Coordinates of C-alpha atoms and ligand atoms in Angstrom, one line a residue:
M1 CA 7.4 13.1 -87.3
N2 CA 10.9 13.0 -89.5
L3 CA 11.1 13.0 -93.2
S4 CA 12.2 8.9 -93.2
E5 CA 9.3 8.4 -91.4
I6 CA 6.7 10.2 -93.2
F7 CA 8.1 9.0 -96.5
R8 CA 7.9 5.1 -95.4
S9 CA 4.4 6.0 -93.8
Q10 CA 3.8 8.2 -97.0
S11 CA 2.7 7.1 -100.8
F12 CA 2.6 10.7 -102.1
V13 CA 3.7 12.9 -99.9
V14 CA 2.9 16.8 -100.7
S15 CA 5.5 19.6 -98.8
I16 CA 4.8 23.8 -98.8
E17 CA 7.5 25.5 -98.5
I18 CA 7.0 29.5 -96.8
F19 CA 9.5 32.6 -95.9
P20 CA 9.3 34.3 -92.8
P21 CA 8.2 38.0 -93.9
K22 CA 10.5 40.6 -93.4
S23 CA 7.7 43.0 -92.1
S24 CA 4.7 42.8 -89.6
E25 CA 2.2 42.9 -93.1
G26 CA 3.9 39.6 -94.2
D27 CA 3.1 38.2 -91.1
V28 CA -0.6 39.0 -91.0
A29 CA -0.8 37.8 -95.1
L30 CA 1.0 34.7 -94.0
E31 CA -0.8 34.0 -91.1
K32 CA -3.8 34.0 -92.7
N33 CA -1.8 31.8 -96.2
L34 CA -0.9 29.4 -93.4
C35 CA -4.8 28.6 -92.5
T36 CA -4.7 27.9 -96.0
L37 CA -1.7 25.9 -96.6
T38 CA -2.0 23.7 -93.7
A39 CA -6.4 23.0 -94.2
C40 CA -4.7 21.3 -97.7
N41 CA -3.1 18.6 -95.4
P42 CA 0.5 18.7 -96.0
A43 CA 3.0 16.0 -95.3
F44 CA 5.0 18.9 -94.2
V45 CA 5.8 22.5 -93.9
S46 CA 9.3 23.7 -94.9
C47 CA 10.8 27.5 -93.6
T48 CA 13.4 29.1 -95.9
Y49 CA 16.7 30.2 -93.9
G50 CA 17.5 33.9 -95.5
A51 CA 20.5 35.6 -98.0
G52 CA 22.9 35.7 -95.2
G53 CA 21.7 33.5 -92.4
S54 CA 19.5 36.6 -91.9
T55 CA 16.2 34.5 -91.3
R56 CA 17.7 32.9 -88.1
D57 CA 15.4 33.3 -85.5
R58 CA 12.8 33.8 -87.3
T59 CA 13.0 30.3 -89.4
L60 CA 13.1 28.6 -86.5
H61 CA 9.8 30.8 -84.7
W62 CA 7.7 29.7 -87.8
C63 CA 8.3 26.3 -87.5
R64 CA 7.3 26.3 -84.4
H65 CA 3.8 28.4 -85.1
I66 CA 3.7 25.6 -87.8
Q67 CA 4.2 22.9 -84.8
S68 CA 2.2 24.5 -82.2
D69 CA -0.8 22.4 -82.9
G70 CA 0.4 19.6 -82.4
K71 CA -0.7 18.4 -85.7
R72 CA 1.2 19.5 -88.1
T73 CA 5.2 19.5 -89.1
A74 CA 8.0 21.3 -90.4
M75 CA 11.1 21.6 -91.7
A76 CA 13.9 24.0 -91.3
H77 CA 16.1 25.5 -94.1
F78 CA 19.3 25.9 -92.9
T79 CA 22.6 27.4 -94.4
C80 CA 26.0 27.2 -94.1
V81 CA 26.9 31.3 -94.8
G82 CA 28.6 33.8 -92.3
S83 CA 28.7 30.6 -89.6
T84 CA 31.1 28.8 -87.8
R85 CA 31.1 25.5 -86.5
D86 CA 30.1 25.5 -83.6
E87 CA 27.6 28.4 -84.4
L88 CA 25.5 25.7 -86.9
V89 CA 25.8 23.6 -83.6
Q90 CA 24.9 25.7 -81.7
W91 CA 21.7 27.0 -84.2
L92 CA 21.1 22.7 -84.4
L93 CA 20.3 22.7 -80.4
E94 CA 18.5 25.6 -80.5
A95 CA 16.4 23.6 -83.4
K96 CA 16.0 20.3 -81.9
Q97 CA 14.7 22.3 -78.3
A98 CA 12.2 24.4 -80.3
G99 CA 11.5 20.4 -81.6
I100 CA 12.0 20.8 -85.2
H101 CA 12.5 17.4 -86.3
N102 CA 13.6 18.5 -90.0
I103 CA 16.4 20.1 -91.3
M104 CA 16.8 20.7 -95.0
A105 CA 20.7 22.0 -94.6
L106 CA 21.8 23.7 -98.3
R107 CA 25.2 25.8 -98.0
G108 CA 22.8 28.8 -99.4
D109 CA 24.0 31.3 -102.0
P110 CA 27.4 33.4 -102.2
P111 CA 27.1 36.8 -101.0
A112 CA 24.6 39.5 -103.4
G113 CA 27.6 41.1 -106.2
E114 CA 30.0 37.5 -105.7
T115 CA 30.3 34.6 -108.4
S116 CA 31.8 32.2 -105.4
F117 CA 31.0 31.2 -101.8
R118 CA 33.7 31.9 -99.2
S119 CA 33.6 30.2 -95.2
V120 CA 34.0 32.6 -92.6
E121 CA 36.9 31.2 -91.3
G122 CA 35.9 27.8 -89.4
G123 CA 32.8 27.8 -91.0
L124 CA 31.9 25.3 -94.1
S125 CA 32.2 25.0 -97.1
N126 CA 29.2 22.4 -99.0
A127 CA 26.1 21.3 -98.2
N128 CA 27.8 17.4 -97.7
Q129 CA 29.9 18.9 -94.9
L130 CA 26.6 20.2 -93.2
V131 CA 24.6 17.5 -93.3
E132 CA 27.5 15.4 -92.2
L133 CA 27.5 18.1 -88.7
I134 CA 24.2 17.4 -88.1
R135 CA 25.0 13.9 -88.3
E136 CA 27.2 14.3 -85.3
T137 CA 25.0 16.5 -84.0
C138 CA 21.4 15.3 -83.9
P139 CA 21.5 11.7 -85.7
E140 CA 17.7 11.9 -85.4
F141 CA 17.2 14.8 -87.7
G142 CA 15.7 14.0 -91.1
V143 CA 18.3 15.5 -93.6
G144 CA 17.4 17.4 -96.9
V145 CA 19.5 18.4 -99.0
A146 CA 18.7 20.2 -102.4
G147 CA 19.4 18.6 -105.9
Y148 CA 19.2 20.6 -109.6
P149 CA 18.2 18.8 -112.4
E150 CA 18.9 21.6 -114.9
K151 CA 22.4 21.6 -113.4
H152 CA 23.6 24.2 -110.2
I153 CA 24.3 27.7 -111.8
E154 CA 28.0 27.1 -110.3
A155 CA 29.1 23.6 -111.4
P156 CA 30.8 22.6 -114.2
S157 CA 29.0 20.3 -115.4
L158 CA 25.8 18.4 -114.5
E159 CA 27.8 14.8 -114.3
A160 CA 29.9 17.4 -111.0
D161 CA 26.5 18.3 -109.2
L162 CA 25.2 14.5 -110.0
Q163 CA 28.9 13.5 -107.7
N164 CA 28.9 16.1 -105.7
L165 CA 24.4 15.6 -104.6
Q166 CA 25.7 11.9 -104.2
R167 CA 28.3 12.8 -102.0
K168 CA 25.9 14.5 -99.5
V169 CA 23.6 11.4 -99.5
A170 CA 26.3 9.9 -98.8
C171 CA 26.8 11.3 -95.7
G172 CA 23.2 11.0 -94.9
A173 CA 21.0 13.0 -96.2
D174 CA 17.2 11.1 -96.8
A175 CA 15.6 13.0 -99.1
V176 CA 16.0 15.4 -102.0
F177 CA 13.9 18.7 -103.6
T178 CA 14.9 20.2 -106.2
Q179 CA 15.0 23.5 -107.7
L180 CA 11.8 24.3 -109.7
F181 CA 11.9 23.3 -113.1
F182 CA 9.0 24.2 -115.5
V183 CA 10.3 20.8 -117.9
N184 CA 9.6 17.3 -116.7
D185 CA 11.4 15.9 -119.7
N186 CA 14.7 17.2 -117.3
F187 CA 14.0 15.9 -114.5
F188 CA 13.2 12.5 -116.1
S189 CA 16.1 12.5 -116.8
F190 CA 18.2 13.6 -114.1
R191 CA 16.1 10.9 -112.2
D192 CA 17.7 8.8 -114.6
K193 CA 21.1 10.0 -114.1
C194 CA 20.0 9.7 -109.9
D195 CA 19.1 6.6 -110.3
A196 CA 22.0 5.0 -111.9
L197 CA 24.5 6.4 -109.8
G198 CA 22.7 4.4 -106.4
I199 CA 20.7 6.9 -105.3
S200 CA 17.8 5.7 -103.5
V201 CA 16.5 8.2 -101.7
P202 CA 12.6 9.6 -103.1
V203 CA 13.8 12.5 -105.2
V204 CA 10.9 14.9 -105.0
P205 CA 10.2 17.9 -107.5
G206 CA 10.0 20.9 -106.6
I207 CA 7.0 22.5 -108.5
M208 CA 7.2 27.3 -108.0
P209 CA 3.7 28.3 -109.5
I210 CA 3.7 30.8 -111.5
T211 CA 0.9 34.2 -110.5
D212 CA 3.2 36.5 -111.5
F213 CA 5.4 36.2 -115.0
A214 CA 7.9 39.7 -114.2
R215 CA 8.7 37.4 -110.7
I216 CA 9.0 34.0 -112.0
K217 CA 11.3 35.8 -114.2
R218 CA 13.8 37.2 -112.1
I219 CA 13.4 33.7 -109.9
T220 CA 14.0 31.4 -112.8
A221 CA 16.9 33.9 -114.4
M222 CA 19.6 33.7 -111.0
C223 CA 19.1 30.1 -110.7
G224 CA 18.6 29.0 -114.4
T225 CA 15.9 27.4 -114.6
V226 CA 15.0 26.6 -118.5
F227 CA 11.7 28.6 -118.8
P228 CA 9.8 27.1 -122.3
E229 CA 9.5 29.4 -125.4
S230 CA 5.9 28.8 -125.6
L231 CA 5.2 29.2 -121.9
A232 CA 6.3 32.2 -121.7
S233 CA 5.1 34.0 -125.1
K234 CA 1.6 32.7 -123.2
L235 CA 2.4 34.2 -120.3
E236 CA 3.8 37.7 -122.6
S237 CA 0.3 38.1 -124.6
V238 CA -1.4 38.5 -121.3
K239 CA 1.4 40.8 -118.9
D240 CA -0.6 43.5 -118.4
D241 CA -3.9 40.5 -117.0
A242 CA -2.4 39.3 -113.2
S243 CA -5.5 37.0 -113.3
A244 CA -4.7 35.4 -117.1
Q245 CA -1.6 34.7 -115.9
F246 CA -2.4 33.1 -112.7
E247 CA -4.9 30.8 -115.0
I248 CA -2.3 30.4 -117.5
G249 CA 0.5 29.2 -114.1
V250 CA -2.2 27.0 -112.2
E251 CA -2.8 24.6 -115.7
H252 CA 0.5 24.6 -116.4
A253 CA 1.5 23.1 -112.3
I254 CA -1.3 20.9 -112.8
R255 CA -0.7 19.2 -116.0
Q256 CA 3.2 19.0 -115.1
C257 CA 2.2 17.8 -111.3
E258 CA 0.0 15.4 -113.1
Q259 CA 2.6 13.2 -115.7
L260 CA 4.7 13.7 -112.7
R261 CA 2.9 12.0 -110.4
N262 CA 2.3 9.2 -113.4
E263 CA 5.6 8.8 -113.4
G264 CA 5.4 7.6 -110.2
V265 CA 7.6 10.7 -108.2
P266 CA 7.2 10.0 -104.6
G267 CA 5.7 13.8 -104.0
I268 CA 5.9 17.4 -105.1
H269 CA 7.8 19.7 -102.9
F270 CA 5.3 23.7 -103.1
Y271 CA 7.3 26.9 -103.2
A272 CA 3.8 28.6 -102.7
L273 CA 5.8 31.9 -101.7
N274 CA 3.5 32.4 -98.7
K275 CA 0.1 33.1 -101.1
S276 CA -2.1 30.1 -100.7
D277 CA -5.0 30.4 -104.0
A278 CA -2.2 28.7 -107.3
C279 CA -1.3 25.8 -104.2
Q280 CA -4.3 25.3 -102.9
R281 CA -6.1 25.4 -106.9
I282 CA -3.5 22.7 -108.0
L283 CA -4.4 19.7 -105.2
T284 CA -8.0 20.6 -105.5
G285 CA -7.3 19.5 -109.4
L286 CA -4.8 17.1 -108.3
Q287 CA -7.6 15.8 -106.4
I288 CA -5.4 15.3 -104.1
P289 CA -8.0 15.3 -100.7
T290 CA -7.2 18.5 -98.8
A291 CA -8.7 18.9 -95.1
A292 CA -11.8 21.4 -96.6
A293 CA -12.5 19.0 -99.5
S294 CA -13.0 15.8 -97.1
I295 CA -15.4 18.2 -94.7
Ligands
FAD1 C1 14.7 22.4 -102.3 C2 15.3 24.2 -102.2 C3 15.8 25.3 -100.8 C4 16.6 26.5 -101.0 N1 15.9 26.7 -99.1 C5 17.1 27.5 -99.5 C6 16.7 28.7 -97.8 O1 16.4 28.3 -97.0 N2 17.4 29.2 -97.8 C7 18.7 29.7 -98.9 O2 20.1 30.8 -98.6 N3 19.0 29.1 -100.0 C8 18.2 28.1 -100.5 N4 18.8 27.5 -101.6 C9 19.3 27.5 -102.7 C10 20.6 26.9 -102.3 O3 21.1 27.1 -100.8 C11 21.7 27.8 -103.3 O4 21.1 26.5 -104.9 C12 23.0 27.0 -102.9 O5 23.7 27.9 -104.9 C13 23.1 26.2 -103.2 O6 22.9 25.1 -101.6 P1 23.4 23.9 -101.9 O7 23.0 23.1 -100.9 O8 23.1 23.0 -103.0 O9 25.3 23.8 -101.6 P2 26.1 22.2 -102.7 O10 25.7 21.0 -102.2 O11 27.3 22.7 -101.5 O12 26.6 22.5 -103.6 C14 26.8 23.8 -104.5 C15 27.9 23.9 -105.1 O13 29.1 23.2 -105.1 C16 29.3 22.7 -105.6 N5 30.2 21.2 -104.5 C17 29.7 21.0 -103.2 N6 30.1 20.1 -103.0 C18 31.9 19.6 -103.5 C19 33.0 19.6 -103.3 N7 33.0 19.1 -102.5 N8 34.4 19.7 -104.2 C20 33.4 20.9 -105.5 N9 32.0 21.6 -105.9 C21 31.3 20.9 -104.9 C22 27.8 21.7 -106.3 O14 28.3 21.2 -108.0 C23 27.4 23.3 -107.0 O15 27.9 23.9 -108.0 C24 17.7 26.3 -101.6 C25 17.7 25.7 -103.0 C26 16.5 24.3 -103.4 C27 16.3 23.7 -104.2

């Protein structure tokens, strides 16, 4: 199924994001966690495309693997980084041949140490161009794009960033998946602004369960995500206790997701970071039936 069909057929779409591990130990751990994650019955599992295009083949490998039982749906992330237009087309055709029908179309980040993105000669500069290319090359694909409730870190203003989002949707995106955030009011205000601009595709909040405070601090600093002071001090007070951090993170995510669901979001995209415990606990807490619970 492609993204449009998924959102048409389900009233609440849960998706889970993983990344291709860099080691054989990571592969083994993901294999195990993927079983638990898919038992939570997500509508689809998405797999990231490594920084600098470093996981070109492994992204497709994991997407093929997700779909190998013929019942699960995958979405492959794809960025413009380091590829010419022809190379991007080549990869899209490979994805199509591998049976992938959904692509998260992204520009990608500048290489480490650089603050601005530079496309390669003959390459693309922005995600909206990639959406256009997908629509030309594989029009039947489902296309997701990134949205930033708290503004993309390079954008001069939220308004300019929203105009970019509007452009990506006008080029043919089927759904928007947001950057992680912890303050729901920022998402609701972003959603109102999307509505005002006539962005009518599903805008799906991205939630990252906090399982490790130090790691989440690094991630939020990188993406410019607002981290509430009250949550930070709660986590700081248990900074040497991994299981207490996990419990606080899970509780926060359950409350965040409950409020989002009550406010009518079309689904939730979970940044699982290749772990399964937190997502499983959150989905159980939200009483979204998992395969394990329905046996
Ligand atoms: C859900 C999600 C999944 C992600 N998955 C991955 C992944 O798998 N791999 C990876 O490397 N990264 C991933 N990222 C990170 C993403 O690549 C970065 O945030 C990147 O810096 C921007 O990508 P984008 O697609 O949003 O870019 P764009 O939409 O192109 O926007 C990038 C910046 O340029 C501005 N802009 C765009 N078009 C124009 C224009 N025409 N004129 C002026 N300004 C413009 C925007 O406002 C924004 O500031 C993901 C992000 C999200 C939210």
